[in-house]
Coordinates of C-alpha atoms in Angstrom, one line a residue:
X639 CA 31.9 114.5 91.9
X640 CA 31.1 111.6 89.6
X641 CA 32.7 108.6 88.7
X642 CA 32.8 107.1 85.6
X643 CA 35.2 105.7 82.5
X644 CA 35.3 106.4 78.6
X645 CA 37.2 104.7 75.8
X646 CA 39.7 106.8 74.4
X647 CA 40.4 107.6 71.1
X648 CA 42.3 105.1 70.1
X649 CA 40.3 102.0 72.3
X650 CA 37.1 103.0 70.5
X651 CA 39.0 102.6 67.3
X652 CA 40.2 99.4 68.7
X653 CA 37.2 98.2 69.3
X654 CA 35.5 98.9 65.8
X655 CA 38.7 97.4 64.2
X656 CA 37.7 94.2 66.6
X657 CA 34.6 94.2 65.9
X658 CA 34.6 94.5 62.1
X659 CA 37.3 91.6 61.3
X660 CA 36.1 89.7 64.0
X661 CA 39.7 89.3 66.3
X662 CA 40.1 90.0 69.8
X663 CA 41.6 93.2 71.5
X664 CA 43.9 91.5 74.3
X665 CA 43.7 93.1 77.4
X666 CA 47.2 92.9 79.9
X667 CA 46.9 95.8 82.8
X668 CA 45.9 98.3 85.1
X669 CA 47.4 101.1 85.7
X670 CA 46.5 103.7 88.4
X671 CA 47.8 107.3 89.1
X672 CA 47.7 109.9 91.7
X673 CA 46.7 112.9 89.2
X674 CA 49.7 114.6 90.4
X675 CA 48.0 115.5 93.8
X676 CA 44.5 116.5 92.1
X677 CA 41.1 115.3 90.7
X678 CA 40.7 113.9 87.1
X679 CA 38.7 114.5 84.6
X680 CA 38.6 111.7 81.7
X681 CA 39.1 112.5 78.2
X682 CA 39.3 110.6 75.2
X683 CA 42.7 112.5 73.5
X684 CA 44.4 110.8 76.5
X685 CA 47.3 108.2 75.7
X686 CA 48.9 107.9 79.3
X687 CA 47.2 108.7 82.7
X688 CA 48.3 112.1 84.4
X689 CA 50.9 110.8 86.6
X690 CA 51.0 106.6 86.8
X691 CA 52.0 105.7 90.3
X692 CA 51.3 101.8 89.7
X693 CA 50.8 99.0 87.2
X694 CA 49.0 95.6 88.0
X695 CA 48.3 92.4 85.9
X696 CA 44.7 92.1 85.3
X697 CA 43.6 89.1 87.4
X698 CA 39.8 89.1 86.0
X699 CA 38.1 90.1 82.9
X700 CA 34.1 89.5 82.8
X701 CA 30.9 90.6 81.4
X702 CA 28.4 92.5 83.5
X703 CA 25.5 89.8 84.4
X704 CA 22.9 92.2 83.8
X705 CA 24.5 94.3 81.4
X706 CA 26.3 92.7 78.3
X707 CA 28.1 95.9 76.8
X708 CA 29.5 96.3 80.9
X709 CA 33.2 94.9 80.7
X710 CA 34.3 94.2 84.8
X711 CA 38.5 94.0 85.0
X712 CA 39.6 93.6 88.0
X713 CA 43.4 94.0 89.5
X714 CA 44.8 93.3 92.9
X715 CA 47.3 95.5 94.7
X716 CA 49.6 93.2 96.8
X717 CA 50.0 94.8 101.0
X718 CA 53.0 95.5 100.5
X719 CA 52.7 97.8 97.7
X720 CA 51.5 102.0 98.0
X721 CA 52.8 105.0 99.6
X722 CA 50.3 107.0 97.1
X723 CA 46.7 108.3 96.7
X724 CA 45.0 106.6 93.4
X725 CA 42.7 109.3 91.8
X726 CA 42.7 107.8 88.1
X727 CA 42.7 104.1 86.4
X728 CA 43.5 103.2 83.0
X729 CA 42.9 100.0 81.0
X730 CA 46.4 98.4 79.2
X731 CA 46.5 96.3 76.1
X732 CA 45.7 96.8 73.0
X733 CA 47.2 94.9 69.6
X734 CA 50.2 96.7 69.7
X735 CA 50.2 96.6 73.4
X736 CA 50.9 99.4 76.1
X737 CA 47.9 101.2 74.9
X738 CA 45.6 103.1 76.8
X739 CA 42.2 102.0 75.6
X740 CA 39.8 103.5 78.3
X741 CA 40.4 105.4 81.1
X742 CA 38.7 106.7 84.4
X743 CA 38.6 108.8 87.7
X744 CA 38.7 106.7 90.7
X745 CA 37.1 107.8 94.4
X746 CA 40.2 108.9 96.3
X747 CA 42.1 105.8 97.9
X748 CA 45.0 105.8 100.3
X749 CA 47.2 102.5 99.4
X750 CA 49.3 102.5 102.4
X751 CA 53.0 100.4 103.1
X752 CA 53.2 98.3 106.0
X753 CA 55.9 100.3 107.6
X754 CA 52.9 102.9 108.0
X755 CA 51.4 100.7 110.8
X756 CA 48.6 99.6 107.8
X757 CA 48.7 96.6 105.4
X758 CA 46.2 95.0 102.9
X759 CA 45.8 93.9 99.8
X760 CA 43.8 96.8 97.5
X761 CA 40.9 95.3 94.7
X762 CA 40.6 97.6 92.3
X763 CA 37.7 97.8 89.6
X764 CA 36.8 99.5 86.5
X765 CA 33.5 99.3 84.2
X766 CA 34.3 100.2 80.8
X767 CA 31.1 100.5 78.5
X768 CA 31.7 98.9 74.8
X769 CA 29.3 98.0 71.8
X770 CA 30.5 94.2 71.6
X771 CA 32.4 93.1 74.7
X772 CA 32.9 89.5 73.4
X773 CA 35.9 91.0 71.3
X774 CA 37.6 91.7 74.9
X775 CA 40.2 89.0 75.7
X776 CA 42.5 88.7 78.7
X777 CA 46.1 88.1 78.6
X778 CA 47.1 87.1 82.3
X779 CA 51.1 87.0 83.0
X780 CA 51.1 84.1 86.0
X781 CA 54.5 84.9 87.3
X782 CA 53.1 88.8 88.5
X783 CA 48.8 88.5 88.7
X784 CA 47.4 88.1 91.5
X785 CA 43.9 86.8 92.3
X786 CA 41.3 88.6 94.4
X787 CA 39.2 86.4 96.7
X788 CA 35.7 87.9 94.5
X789 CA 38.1 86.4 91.7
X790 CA 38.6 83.0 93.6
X791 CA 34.9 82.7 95.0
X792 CA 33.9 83.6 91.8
X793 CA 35.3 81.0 89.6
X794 CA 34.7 77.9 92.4
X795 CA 31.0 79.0 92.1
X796 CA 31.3 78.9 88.1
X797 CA 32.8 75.6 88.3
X798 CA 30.6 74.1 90.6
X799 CA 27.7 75.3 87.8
X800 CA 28.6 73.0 85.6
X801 CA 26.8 69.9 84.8
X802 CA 30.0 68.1 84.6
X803 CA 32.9 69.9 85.8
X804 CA 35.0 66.8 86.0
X805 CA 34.4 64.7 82.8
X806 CA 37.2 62.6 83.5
X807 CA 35.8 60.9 86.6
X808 CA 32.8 58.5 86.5
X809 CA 29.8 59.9 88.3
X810 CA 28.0 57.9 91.2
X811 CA 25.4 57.1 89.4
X812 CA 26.7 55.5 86.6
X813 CA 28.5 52.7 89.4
X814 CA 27.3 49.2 88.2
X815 CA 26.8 50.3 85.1
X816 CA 28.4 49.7 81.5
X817 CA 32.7 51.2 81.8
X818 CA 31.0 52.0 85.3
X819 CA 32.4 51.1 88.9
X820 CA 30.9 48.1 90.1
X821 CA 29.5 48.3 94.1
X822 CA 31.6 46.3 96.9
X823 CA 30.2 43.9 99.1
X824 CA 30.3 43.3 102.8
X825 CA 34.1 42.5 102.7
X826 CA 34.9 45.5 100.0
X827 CA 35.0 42.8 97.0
X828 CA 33.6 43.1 93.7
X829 CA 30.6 40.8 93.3
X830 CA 31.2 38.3 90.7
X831 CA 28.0 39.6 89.1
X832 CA 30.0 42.6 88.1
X833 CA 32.9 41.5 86.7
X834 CA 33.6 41.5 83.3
X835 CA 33.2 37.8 81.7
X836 CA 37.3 38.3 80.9
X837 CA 38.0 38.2 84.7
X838 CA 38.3 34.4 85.5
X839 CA 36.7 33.4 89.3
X840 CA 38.6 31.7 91.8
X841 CA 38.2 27.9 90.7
X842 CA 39.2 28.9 86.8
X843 CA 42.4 30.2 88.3
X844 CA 42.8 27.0 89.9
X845 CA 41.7 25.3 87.2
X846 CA 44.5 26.8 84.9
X847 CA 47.2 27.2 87.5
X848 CA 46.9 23.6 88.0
X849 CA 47.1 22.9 84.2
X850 CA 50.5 25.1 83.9
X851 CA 52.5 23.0 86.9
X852 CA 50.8 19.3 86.5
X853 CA 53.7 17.6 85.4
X854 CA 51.8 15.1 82.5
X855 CA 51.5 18.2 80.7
X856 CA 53.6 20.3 78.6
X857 CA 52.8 24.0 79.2
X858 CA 56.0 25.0 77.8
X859 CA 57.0 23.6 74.4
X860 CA 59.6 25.8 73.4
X861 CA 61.4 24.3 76.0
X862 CA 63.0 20.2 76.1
X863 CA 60.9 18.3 78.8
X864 CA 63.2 16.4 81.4
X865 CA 61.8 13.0 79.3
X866 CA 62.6 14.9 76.0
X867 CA 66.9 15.5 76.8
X868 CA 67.4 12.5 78.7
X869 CA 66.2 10.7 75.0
X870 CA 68.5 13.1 73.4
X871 CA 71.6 12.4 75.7
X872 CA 70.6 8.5 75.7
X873 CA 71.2 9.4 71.6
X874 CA 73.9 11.2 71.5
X875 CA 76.3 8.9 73.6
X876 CA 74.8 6.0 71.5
X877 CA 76.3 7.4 68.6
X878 CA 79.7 9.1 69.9
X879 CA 80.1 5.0 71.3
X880 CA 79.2 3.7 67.2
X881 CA 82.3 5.8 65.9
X882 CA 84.9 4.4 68.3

């Protein structure tokens, strides 16, 4: 028997009403189904699978590497999840949401409980062939997806790709360098070389500490000196003693 998925009806108009005013079709689920205890053979008059056991959260939605029009969404089935055969797969979403846009028959798969002496997580796949995948967007609900490890190893390894995948730090090499980070010498200072001419050295800090606290000056005129009130007070008694 062969395996394979088709758009149904109503995803292939989906797709041409995508694709002709330019939105996206959002994508939400997957939803699996035992075929009531028999094989299934896709159609595209179909609006709900033959008998839905489970829906999942997509977790991934990508575009075949070596074949554009290839859609790849991706589900995982927790462990403790099953007690039923999948035999057919549907994709969920849609602008109205809950549709069925493409469905498939799936290779027959066991999803078994825990209390059955067997527990893992189940990855499910499905391909769905369109004329413009770009219009396909994913709508992931955090509080229920789960991720796969492909899903995980996959997006560390697309990070990592990136020229730059953390813009807000400052790169090694730019160290020394203009809005850089300037080295650190043997005892894990910053060479004055590489300060900024703003940053005073050790003896202009002196310098201006010492101007702020020697006493000849006045580094704080909005306040009397001690010279200042005692010529007040010398005044002001000189004149309370004039009116008696």
């Amino acid at each position: 028997m062969s395996y394979y998925t088709i758009l149904t009806a109503i995803g292939s108009e989906e797709f041409a009403y995508a694709e002709a005013n330019q939105t996206k079709i959002p994508f939400t689920h997957l939803v699996l189904g035992d075929g009531n205890g028999a094989a299934v053979t896709p159609d595209d008059s179909m609006t709900a699978l033959t008998n839905e056991v489970y829906r999942i959260a997509i977790t991934r939605l990508a575009v075949d590497s070596e074949n554009p029009k290839w859609m790849i969404i991706e589900a995982a089935i927790p462990a403790d999840v099953g007690g039923w055969t999948v035999r057919e797969i549907g994709l969920i979403g849609g602008h109205n949401g809950g549709t069925l846009l493409a469905v498939g028959n799936f290779p027959e798969t066991y999803k078994p409980l825990p209390n059955e002496g067997s527990a893992r997580d189940l990855v499910v796949r499905m391909i769905v062939q369109v004329s413009n995948a770009s219009v396909a967007q994913l709508v992931i609900d955090p509080s229920v997806a789960l991720a796969s490890a492909q899903f995980v190893n996959h997006a560390i390894t697309a990070h990592e790709a990136k020229a730059d995948p953390h813009p807000q730090y400052i790169e090694v090499a730019e160290k020394a360098a203009a809005s850089g980070v300037a080295p650190l010498d043997e005892n894990r200072r910053v060479p004055l070389e590489h300060l900024p001419p703003a940053i005073a050295t050790d003896e202009e800090l002196a310098a201006s500490l010492y101007a702020h606290v020697d006493p000849a000056t006045d580094p704080h005129p909005q306040y009397l000196t001690k010279t200042r009130g005692d010529e007040l007070y010398g005044q002001t008694i000189s004149y309370f003693m004039g009116q008696l």
